[in-house]
Amino acid sequence: MDFEVAKKRAGELIPLLQYYTQKYFDDEQVVSDYEYDMLMKELKQIEKEYPELITKDSPTQKVGASIKKGFEKVTHEVPLQSLQDVFSFEEVIEFDEKMQKEAVKYGRPLEYVVETKIDGLSSSLEYKNGEFIRGATRGNGQVGEDVTHNIATIKTVPQYLKEKVDITVRGEVFIGKEDFNKLNENRLLEEQEQFANARNAAAGSLRQLDSKITQARPLNIFVFNVQKSEDISFKTHYESLLYLEKLGFNVNPVKILCQNVQEVKKAIEDIGTMRDKLDFGIDGAVVKVNDLELRKKIGTTFKTPKWAVAYKYPPEKKETLLKDIICQVGRTGAITPMAILEPVYVAGSKISKTTLHNEDYIKENDIRIGDRVIIQKAGDVIPEVVGVAKDKRDKTEKIFEMPKVCPVCGAEAIREEGEAVARCIGIECPAKLYRSIVHFASKEGMDIDGLGEAIIAELIERKFISNIADIYGLTFEDIASLKKDGKKFAQNLIDAIEESKHKELYCLVNSLGIRHVGIKLAKTLTKYYQTMEQLVNASYEELRMIDDVGEITAKAISEFFSQEQTKDLLRKLRQAGVNMEVLKKQTGDNRFAGKVFVLTGSLEHYTREEAGEIIENLGGKTSSSVSKKTDYVLAGNEAGSKLKKAQELGVTIISEEEFIAMSV
């Protein structure tokens, strides 16, 4: 490669790698580890050939990432450096040849320790007199983030050591394979975005500003190095690892002492073979000089130690049979196709199923039941179908069709225009039970105080409730059994459930979780339909005549109320005594009819919700944004950007006093 070509390519690689690196340290992964490594290797080769192309902002010259806002900075007394990557045994042999020369030069013995390279977030733990006092992320190697409260929630971080020593150690925070799979399965059911890999999940969990979130995640740590010790010195790295175990640390369990490069090669191969059996993810094997005095003599660069390398394994792909495609229903009704596979081992675990994302993904990749498919683990963790061996088809393969009904409850499965997923619209669907009840009991629904997510989960687990209407059949004894000394809690919740029976009709409408119907539209609907029966019997054409009800929303409402499950639930709620009609009758005063109000700032005499209700009761509408269609902006104290926009558009701005005069 001549200089101009190299210069142009370096100019392409540097910003690309900077972007990928930042995303990685923001706990997002937009490219696989292998692709990133290959691009980095290419840039290093260019800079090796043309050193004049090395710049200060080159990713080859930097360690780690910037500090996340909200964390205090921690300066590492001993830098937490990164490792030089190698991708072949030839490169390992080259490394050994250099180390042999150094060992001869300084008259020191040459041994190696080969360890698994844990795929997580590197961190330091600091102890004073045997007590844990501070935890920090690597950051840029020189300065990290103080995550003491978060790291203290990890069960394998000892709060007190078995000896009262002053010591700083380095470890890798990670999430084990089984724990990670469970975490992602739960996120899939919750229809939350899945973590790309265990490393991102661990890093994102440790770098939470709320330590309660960290505590809820299944974090673990392996300690692999003594950074600084005031009380004891060591001759070898291996000796220091044994001492760390003695102190009570959870030390990296794979540490192989090697006498020569042949043993190093075998250790790397053995680790590659055992990846299937390890219960934690790795992205390589680390080769370190064992003799600590020799390490000092060899030294380091700014970024990496010269006495260690990380051997990176290539991503593993396997071919297997796609036996079937089934559909899984998430807690909000999203129906996700899942590939059922002939079990195959890929990058450390047995894969028998994986998500196929959605109907479009299957069609775009022409994936058929009976195909031979290529499986790879994204980031060595999440299995995915990355290819189809179409040349092996024998015409017995079947084209997959998404179900028209929910595979769990049999209600209609609707895929709306512009959406990637089909959804079950059955309100009594067991797969949706938890989320349906959470929404039903929420503040903007039936506002059942005390019926929170944890209580709902336990009620379902104990089989006290199997549908929404069962809430109204709960007994004092049922609820009291949920908590120790739970009598007061039970009585308060029984009272709240009883009180919810007398909510306005719009609260019930909103609590049903109809697609595209929120609290505001629920209020609008109950202005036109004074009873639940009237709303249930409203036709699509009638609904379309209402302002704010478009085609998609009208169709969603009509389809929802046509379901037998909906009719069954409403029948049960009516029998339980839940109100089914408008309680506050319209005053007939429509002085704000056709007028649109935007509320901004804090009001003295009303909350914004109360002011909004007055406007709606007088026939007006409220909006969350200012436009040319806005008639009035009601501006309270500390009104912000909405007030400014109203001034720019020439919209009439009124004070709270003027609003009171207009509405009384």
XYZ file of C-alpha atoms in Angstrom:
664
model
C 0.000 0.000 0.000
C 1.536 3.310 -1.082
C 1.505 6.371 1.176
C -1.475 8.198 -0.375
C -3.673 5.099 -0.318
C -2.621 4.402 3.284
C -3.329 8.020 4.293
C -6.798 7.898 2.749
C -7.611 4.559 4.411
C -6.357 5.772 7.816
C -8.586 8.829 7.395
C -11.564 6.475 6.941
C -10.659 4.100 9.743
C -9.948 6.638 12.508
C -13.416 8.287 12.709
C -15.108 4.924 12.175
C -13.203 3.293 15.031
C -13.710 6.364 17.220
C -17.469 6.028 16.692
C -17.462 2.278 17.381
C -15.305 2.779 20.487
C -17.556 5.474 21.924
C -20.645 3.355 21.318
C -18.937 0.398 22.972
C -18.127 2.400 26.088
C -21.634 3.880 26.079
C -22.703 0.226 26.470
C -24.039 -0.002 22.910
C -22.489 -2.328 20.387
C -23.052 -1.486 16.713
C -20.453 -3.865 15.270
C -19.182 -7.292 16.341
C -15.975 -7.608 18.374
C -14.352 -9.483 15.493
C -15.162 -6.772 12.921
C -13.870 -4.094 15.303
C -10.670 -6.042 15.960
C -10.004 -6.496 12.245
C -10.449 -2.774 11.554
C -8.171 -1.895 14.482
C -5.568 -4.385 13.241
C -5.696 -2.792 9.786
C -5.118 0.695 11.248
C -2.222 -0.549 13.405
C -0.594 -2.091 10.342
C -0.903 1.187 8.415
C 0.594 3.152 11.333
C 3.378 0.612 11.702
C 4.281 1.021 8.021
C 3.847 4.810 8.046
C 4.505 6.140 11.605
C 4.043 9.697 10.346
C 0.312 8.936 10.014
C -0.058 8.361 13.777
C -2.126 11.141 15.352
C -2.922 11.948 18.978
C -6.603 11.173 18.439
C -5.950 7.808 16.785
C -7.824 4.959 18.534
C -4.504 3.087 18.659
C -3.178 5.736 21.055
C -6.086 5.806 23.478
C -7.307 3.599 26.312
C -10.941 3.262 27.374
C -13.492 6.043 27.234
C -14.649 9.312 28.755
C -16.233 9.636 32.188
C -20.021 9.387 32.340
C -21.771 12.461 33.753
C -22.977 11.946 37.302
C -19.932 10.026 38.539
C -16.998 11.404 40.497
C -13.581 10.972 38.872
C -11.017 8.572 40.334
C -7.345 8.827 39.384
C -5.775 5.375 39.308
C -2.468 5.278 41.192
C -1.460 2.391 38.942
C -2.898 2.775 35.406
C -5.390 0.171 34.225
C -3.912 -0.531 30.815
C -5.374 -2.447 27.890
C -3.705 -5.404 26.136
C -2.076 -5.864 22.764
C -4.276 -8.204 20.679
C -2.944 -11.043 18.551
C -4.969 -13.245 16.227
C -2.703 -16.176 15.344
C -0.240 -18.571 16.950
C 2.446 -17.080 14.701
C 1.985 -13.779 16.521
C 2.174 -15.583 19.881
C 5.485 -17.134 18.801
C 6.781 -13.677 17.773
C 5.826 -12.387 21.227
C 7.639 -15.297 22.891
C 10.799 -14.648 20.859
C 10.866 -11.053 22.114
C 10.307 -12.181 25.704
C 13.105 -14.758 25.449
C 15.541 -12.035 24.384
C 14.457 -9.881 27.328
C 14.814 -12.795 29.776
C 18.348 -13.524 28.550
C 19.234 -9.830 28.600
C 18.249 -9.428 32.265
C 19.113 -12.956 33.419
C 15.589 -13.715 34.613
C 13.539 -16.943 34.344
C 10.806 -16.979 31.661
C 7.431 -18.525 32.494
C 3.954 -17.542 31.406
C 0.505 -17.555 32.956
C -2.362 -18.055 30.505
C -5.786 -16.886 31.706
C -9.227 -16.533 30.206
C -9.953 -13.003 28.993
C -13.279 -12.248 30.643
C -15.737 -10.276 28.526
C -16.819 -7.579 30.958
C -15.928 -4.177 32.392
C -12.492 -3.749 33.967
C -12.584 -2.204 37.434
C -10.401 -1.593 40.465
C -11.198 -2.434 44.095
C -9.428 -0.591 46.895
C -9.122 -1.919 50.473
C -7.832 -0.181 53.578
C -6.977 -2.326 56.605
C -8.887 -5.157 54.898
C -12.092 -3.141 54.398
C -13.528 -2.237 50.987
C -13.426 1.552 50.612
C -13.689 2.310 46.896
C -14.517 0.814 43.511
C -13.825 2.449 40.152
C -14.184 1.691 36.447
C -11.135 1.712 34.185
C -12.307 4.805 32.282
C -9.429 5.938 30.090
C -6.921 3.902 32.088
C -5.650 6.921 34.011
C -8.959 8.268 35.319
C -12.093 6.206 35.974
C -15.545 6.578 37.515
C -16.261 6.175 41.212
C -18.831 3.352 41.318
C -18.260 2.352 44.951
C -21.959 2.061 45.868
C -22.728 0.069 42.736
C -19.801 -2.319 42.939
C -20.551 -2.948 46.623
C -23.873 -4.554 45.574
C -22.010 -7.379 43.777
C -22.190 -10.446 46.012
C -18.704 -11.669 45.059
C -17.040 -8.402 46.100
C -15.881 -9.001 49.698
C -16.618 -6.113 52.053
C -13.892 -7.358 54.406
C -10.819 -9.406 53.537
C -9.484 -12.319 55.579
C -6.395 -10.291 56.434
C -6.229 -6.619 57.426
C -4.145 -5.421 54.484
C -3.986 -2.306 52.322
C -4.373 -3.483 48.743
C -5.751 -2.389 45.378
C -6.755 -5.099 42.933
C -8.084 -5.219 39.396
C -10.967 -7.378 38.236
C -13.512 -7.823 35.489
C -17.200 -7.243 36.244
C -19.358 -9.554 34.152
C -22.665 -11.410 33.893
C -22.569 -15.207 33.595
C -24.063 -16.978 30.586
C -27.084 -18.473 32.322
C -27.843 -15.248 34.188
C -27.493 -13.275 30.967
C -29.856 -15.561 29.070
C -32.471 -15.195 31.824
C -31.995 -11.422 31.848
C -32.573 -11.200 28.104
C -35.525 -13.596 28.192
C -37.207 -11.338 30.750
C -36.450 -8.263 28.650
C -37.937 -10.011 25.603
C -41.124 -10.723 27.530
C -41.204 -7.102 28.693
C -40.605 -6.042 25.060
C -37.504 -4.174 26.125
C -34.545 -4.075 23.787
C -32.283 -7.066 24.376
C -28.708 -6.498 25.455
C -26.351 -7.092 22.529
C -23.967 -9.065 24.707
C -23.062 -9.781 28.310
C -20.282 -7.190 28.305
C -22.690 -4.369 27.410
C -25.168 -5.590 30.011
C -22.514 -5.723 32.728
C -21.043 -2.332 31.835
C -24.441 -0.658 31.618
C -25.495 -2.195 34.925
C -22.351 -1.114 36.787
C -22.515 2.428 35.406
C -26.052 3.167 36.613
C -26.602 6.348 38.609
C -29.204 4.444 40.659
C -27.483 1.611 42.567
C -30.843 -0.154 43.010
C -30.791 -0.931 39.287
C -27.264 -2.307 39.634
C -28.307 -4.448 42.595
C -31.161 -5.960 40.570
C -28.766 -7.152 37.836
C -26.883 -10.482 38.243
C -23.366 -9.026 38.296
C -20.268 -11.029 39.198
C -16.533 -10.266 39.297
C -13.285 -12.152 38.756
C -10.175 -10.522 40.219
C -7.025 -11.089 38.168
C -4.291 -8.702 39.313
C -2.695 -6.948 42.284
C -2.384 -3.302 41.283
C -0.796 -2.084 44.493
C 0.036 -3.656 47.845
C 1.454 -1.895 50.914
C 1.879 -4.991 53.059
C 3.239 -7.799 50.923
C 5.375 -8.274 47.812
C 5.395 -11.128 45.335
C 7.969 -12.724 43.068
C 5.499 -14.016 40.492
C 2.064 -13.203 39.149
C 0.866 -16.753 39.839
C 1.885 -16.411 43.491
C -0.122 -13.178 43.743
C -3.236 -14.895 42.348
C -3.032 -17.610 45.003
C -2.701 -14.911 47.678
C -5.786 -13.114 46.347
C -7.758 -16.352 46.699
C -6.500 -16.633 50.282
C -7.792 -13.117 51.025
C -11.283 -14.144 49.867
C -11.417 -12.700 46.346
C -13.265 -14.441 43.534
C -10.177 -14.995 41.368
C -10.255 -15.870 37.666
C -10.627 -19.691 37.861
C -8.682 -20.400 34.653
C -4.985 -19.661 35.247
C -2.516 -22.046 33.610
C 1.184 -21.876 34.479
C 3.322 -22.542 31.361
C 7.072 -23.192 31.103
C 7.427 -22.432 27.370
C 5.581 -21.297 24.262
C 4.522 -24.859 23.358
C 2.667 -25.072 26.664
C 1.211 -21.614 26.007
C -0.113 -22.805 22.626
C -1.696 -25.857 24.240
C -3.245 -23.713 27.006
C -4.814 -21.395 24.401
C -6.179 -24.408 22.516
C -7.502 -25.965 25.739
C -9.263 -22.738 26.695
C -10.773 -22.584 23.201
C -12.092 -26.116 23.684
C -13.443 -25.474 27.180
C -15.386 -22.356 26.126
C -18.441 -24.601 25.751
C -18.202 -25.638 29.395
C -17.408 -22.263 30.993
C -20.368 -20.545 32.652
C -18.996 -17.103 31.786
C -18.242 -15.468 28.445
C -14.702 -14.907 27.230
C -13.341 -13.043 24.225
C -9.842 -14.459 24.267
C -6.944 -15.872 26.279
C -4.365 -13.640 27.981
C -0.674 -14.596 27.957
C 1.369 -12.889 30.696
C 5.009 -13.087 31.759
C 4.963 -14.626 35.231
C 8.138 -13.119 36.751
C 7.266 -9.694 38.180
C 10.843 -8.397 38.215
C 11.191 -9.269 34.531
C 7.961 -7.385 33.853
C 9.464 -4.240 35.395
C 12.544 -4.588 33.207
C 10.506 -5.103 30.023
C 8.243 -2.133 30.803
C 5.127 -0.788 29.113
C 3.986 1.635 26.446
C 1.523 4.380 27.360
C -1.345 2.133 26.392
C -0.243 -1.490 26.854
C 2.218 -3.625 28.832
C 4.956 -5.102 26.639
C 4.974 -8.312 28.700
C 1.459 -9.524 27.819
C -0.766 -10.192 24.805
C -4.405 -11.173 24.355
C -5.091 -13.971 21.883
C -8.505 -13.327 20.270
C -10.549 -16.278 19.076
C -12.429 -15.857 15.772
C -16.260 -15.840 15.994
C -17.645 -19.342 15.768
C -20.384 -20.215 13.278
C -22.264 -23.504 13.085
C -24.750 -24.947 10.648
C -27.879 -26.658 11.947
C -31.448 -27.553 11.029
C -34.308 -25.100 11.511
C -36.881 -27.623 12.731
C -39.788 -25.243 13.292
C -40.840 -21.641 13.859
C -43.118 -21.000 16.818
C -44.456 -17.743 18.200
C -43.901 -16.338 21.663
C -46.237 -13.725 23.143
C -44.708 -10.907 25.179
C -46.309 -9.201 28.146
C -47.724 -6.395 26.020
C -49.038 -8.803 23.394
C -46.227 -8.570 20.830
C -45.924 -11.871 18.961
C -42.310 -12.827 18.233
C -41.326 -15.722 15.942
C -38.765 -18.082 17.478
C -36.564 -20.541 15.564
C -36.566 -24.083 16.998
C -33.204 -25.591 16.076
C -31.515 -28.951 16.032
C -29.336 -28.367 19.146
C -25.836 -27.179 18.284
C -22.906 -25.908 20.372
C -21.810 -22.391 19.433
C -19.187 -20.323 21.277
C -19.626 -22.048 24.575
C -23.251 -23.059 24.910
C -25.898 -25.347 23.505
C -28.289 -23.487 21.206
C -31.729 -24.955 20.554
C -33.750 -21.817 19.830
C -33.314 -18.162 18.947
C -35.469 -15.176 18.066
C -36.215 -14.397 14.429
C -37.271 -10.856 15.403
C -40.360 -10.345 13.245
C -42.206 -11.331 10.078
C -40.231 -8.924 7.867
C -36.874 -10.331 9.045
C -37.985 -13.838 8.031
C -39.195 -12.690 4.607
C -36.181 -10.476 3.847
C -33.798 -13.351 4.626
C -36.051 -15.976 3.015
C -35.894 -18.221 6.098
C -38.016 -21.370 5.804
C -38.931 -24.220 8.115
C -36.631 -27.120 7.252
C -33.730 -24.923 6.096
C -30.110 -25.538 7.026
C -29.204 -22.262 8.744
C -25.965 -20.673 9.953
C -25.922 -19.746 13.639
C -23.545 -17.270 15.215
C -23.490 -15.657 18.617
C -23.519 -11.859 18.508
C -20.685 -10.850 20.815
C -20.328 -14.556 21.634
C -23.583 -14.372 23.627
C -26.862 -13.846 21.755
C -27.487 -16.580 19.183
C -28.785 -15.392 15.824
C -29.471 -16.763 12.365
C -26.923 -15.084 10.091
C -27.433 -17.090 6.924
C -29.349 -19.798 5.069
C -27.707 -22.649 3.129
C -30.111 -22.297 0.208
C -28.028 -24.642 -1.930
C -28.987 -27.476 0.435
C -32.736 -27.085 -0.017
C -34.611 -30.194 -1.239
C -38.051 -28.593 -1.812
C -39.483 -29.954 1.451
C -38.968 -26.599 3.176
C -42.088 -24.673 4.219
C -42.685 -20.937 3.980
C -43.650 -19.526 7.392
C -46.879 -17.582 7.837
C -47.477 -15.401 10.892
C -50.578 -16.517 12.824
C -53.762 -14.510 12.493
C -54.725 -15.331 16.067
C -52.782 -15.306 19.319
C -51.151 -18.709 19.899
C -51.809 -18.391 23.647
C -55.422 -17.266 23.914
C -56.876 -17.376 20.389
C -57.759 -13.672 20.206
C -57.052 -11.752 17.017
C -53.432 -10.943 16.196
C -53.301 -7.516 14.590
C -50.338 -5.968 12.790
C -51.000 -2.291 12.317
C -49.667 -0.282 9.407
C -46.118 0.946 10.025
C -45.415 -1.543 12.823
C -42.963 -4.453 12.620
C -44.817 -6.747 15.010
C -48.259 -8.303 15.265
C -49.991 -8.063 18.636
C -52.589 -10.052 20.522
C -55.509 -7.781 21.398
C -57.126 -10.181 23.859
C -57.406 -8.441 27.213
C -57.677 -11.746 29.100
C -54.652 -13.314 27.397
C -52.580 -15.111 30.092
C -49.338 -13.927 28.464
C -50.439 -10.302 28.951
C -51.968 -10.745 32.392
C -49.248 -9.030 34.436
C -48.933 -5.955 32.199
C -52.715 -5.688 31.789
C -53.267 -5.598 35.532
C -50.389 -3.165 36.131
C -51.969 -0.760 33.634
C -55.501 -1.317 34.951
C -54.443 -0.448 38.520
C -52.202 2.489 37.545
C -52.823 6.095 38.561
C -54.296 7.045 35.169
C -56.364 3.846 35.139
C -58.421 2.800 38.134
C -55.827 4.287 40.530
C -55.836 1.381 43.006
C -53.393 2.631 45.620
C -51.214 -0.169 47.001
C -51.683 -2.500 44.051
C -48.143 -2.058 42.718
C -46.064 -4.223 40.414
C -44.527 -6.412 43.125
C -47.904 -7.121 44.749
C -49.476 -7.908 41.369
C -46.644 -10.303 40.526
C -47.104 -12.131 43.821
C -50.891 -12.304 43.464
C -50.443 -13.920 40.050
C -47.731 -16.279 41.295
C -49.974 -17.448 44.152
C -52.858 -17.838 41.671
C -55.059 -15.406 43.615
C -55.825 -13.630 40.332
C -55.938 -14.992 36.782
C -57.683 -12.030 35.090
C -58.373 -8.359 35.773
C -61.823 -8.923 37.269
C -60.338 -11.195 39.949
C -59.030 -8.036 41.638
C -62.586 -7.434 42.866
C -62.814 -10.931 44.333
C -59.707 -10.630 46.509
C -60.362 -11.225 50.203
C -58.810 -9.611 53.238
C -57.120 -12.932 54.052
C -55.642 -13.230 50.522
C -53.991 -9.826 50.737
C -52.905 -10.079 54.372
C -51.024 -13.299 53.576
C -48.708 -11.391 51.225
C -46.921 -9.549 54.012
C -45.782 -10.182 57.528
C -48.191 -8.312 59.831
C -50.104 -7.391 56.690
C -53.496 -6.588 58.231
C -53.230 -2.821 57.884
C -51.930 -3.131 54.326
C -54.751 -5.537 53.476
C -57.439 -3.215 54.802
C -55.999 -0.226 52.915
C -55.875 -2.189 49.670
C -59.409 -3.570 50.137
C -60.599 0.029 50.637
C -58.724 1.207 47.523
C -60.222 -1.606 45.424
C -63.708 -0.715 46.657
C -63.118 2.964 45.931
C -62.038 2.148 42.365
C -65.509 0.807 41.612
C -66.778 4.392 41.675
C -64.282 5.947 39.246
C -65.390 7.988 36.271
C -66.100 6.038 33.094
C -63.067 7.513 31.296
C -60.810 5.950 33.967
C -62.202 2.513 33.174
C -61.902 3.091 29.419
C -58.264 4.117 29.778
C -57.508 1.235 32.160
C -58.452 -1.352 29.510
C -55.266 -0.673 27.547
C -56.872 -0.190 24.138
C -54.206 0.521 21.517
C -53.821 4.298 20.838
C -56.286 5.237 23.617
C -54.798 7.261 26.459
C -56.379 9.281 29.221
C -57.095 12.258 26.976
C -58.867 10.273 24.261
C -60.719 8.243 26.909
C -62.204 11.515 28.189
C -63.165 12.523 24.664
C -64.880 9.186 24.015
C -66.944 9.416 27.199
C -68.216 12.828 26.153
C -69.825 11.156 23.153
C -70.763 7.882 24.846
C -72.249 8.242 28.310
C -72.232 4.509 29.107
C -69.858 1.629 28.462
C -72.609 -0.158 26.549
C -72.900 2.751 24.114
C -69.138 2.745 23.530
C -69.028 -1.044 23.031
C -71.770 -0.796 20.393
C -70.223 2.183 18.572
C -69.458 1.349 14.948
C -66.190 2.123 13.174
C -68.000 4.767 11.082
C -69.384 6.493 14.192
C -66.001 6.527 15.873
C -64.411 8.082 12.779
C -66.754 11.058 13.118
C -65.173 12.014 16.458
C -62.405 14.607 16.473
C -59.001 13.120 17.391
C -60.071 9.614 16.314
C -58.300 8.629 13.113
C -58.717 5.524 10.980
C -56.161 3.414 12.852
C -57.513 4.392 16.270
C -61.139 3.825 15.265
C -60.229 0.400 13.932
C -58.330 -0.462 17.124
C -61.272 0.566 19.337
C -63.800 -1.294 17.185
C -61.692 -4.469 17.058
C -61.042 -4.372 20.801
C -64.705 -4.177 21.769
C -65.683 -6.869 19.245
C -63.519 -9.460 21.064
C -65.317 -12.051 23.210
C -62.590 -11.629 25.842
C -63.419 -7.916 26.156
C -67.140 -8.612 26.483
C -66.445 -11.309 29.081
C -64.256 -8.979 31.157
C -66.774 -6.120 31.061
C -69.516 -8.532 32.116
C -67.416 -9.625 35.125
C -66.569 -6.022 36.054
C -70.226 -5.031 35.874
C -71.152 -7.950 38.149
C -68.426 -6.824 40.571
C -70.071 -3.416 40.810
C -67.609 -1.353 38.765
C -69.160 1.866 37.439
C -70.049 1.723 33.739
C -71.386 5.228 33.058
C -70.450 8.902 33.183
C -70.957 10.220 36.720
C -70.349 13.937 36.136
C -72.940 14.939 33.585
C -72.085 17.663 31.072
C -73.066 21.151 32.200
C -74.136 22.267 28.741
C -71.695 25.163 29.009
C -69.487 24.919 25.906
C -67.923 28.372 26.028
C -64.521 26.903 25.043
C -65.897 24.809 22.212
C -63.436 24.658 19.318
C -60.694 26.328 21.362
C -57.263 24.750 21.895
C -55.257 25.557 25.044
C -51.614 24.845 25.856
C -50.604 24.974 29.525
C -47.044 25.862 30.540
C -45.276 26.778 33.773
C -46.593 26.267 37.319
C -50.024 27.600 38.356
C -50.896 28.921 41.809
C -54.586 28.047 42.104
C -54.736 24.814 40.097
C -52.586 21.945 39.046
C -52.235 21.678 35.261
C -54.459 18.585 35.375
C -57.203 20.536 37.190
C -56.979 23.443 34.731
C -57.098 20.977 31.837
C -60.225 19.365 33.258
C -61.934 22.775 33.516
C -61.101 23.477 29.866
C -62.433 20.098 28.739
C -65.602 20.421 30.846
C -66.269 23.710 29.062
C -65.898 22.098 25.649
C -62.285 23.027 24.942
C -59.209 20.942 24.205
C -55.708 20.872 25.614
C -52.554 20.220 23.649
C -48.965 19.508 24.663
C -47.385 21.615 21.910
C -47.823 25.144 20.559
C -48.749 25.583 16.890
C -50.671 27.989 14.663
C -53.830 26.067 15.617
C -53.357 26.984 19.308
C -55.871 29.577 20.517
C -54.520 30.280 24.011
C -51.343 29.592 25.963
C -52.023 29.621 29.703
C -48.641 30.699 31.130
C -47.827 30.156 34.792
C -44.620 30.845 36.697
C -41.339 29.820 35.052
C -42.968 29.230 31.680
C -40.325 28.090 29.223
C -39.960 27.289 25.536
C -43.689 26.992 24.907
C -44.190 30.612 25.963
C -41.393 31.713 23.671
C -42.878 29.820 20.736
C -46.315 31.319 21.427
C -44.777 34.805 21.280
C -43.061 33.968 17.992
C -46.316 32.670 16.449
C -48.443 35.499 17.818
C -50.656 33.134 19.864
C -52.764 34.769 22.588
C -51.060 34.372 25.976
C -53.219 34.505 29.111
C -52.338 34.591 32.804
C -53.923 32.402 35.448
C -56.061 35.352 36.593
C -57.335 35.879 33.048
C -58.083 32.150 32.764
C -60.102 32.231 36.000
C -62.093 35.199 34.707
C -62.778 33.346 31.436
C -63.893 30.116 33.105
C -66.016 31.150 36.098
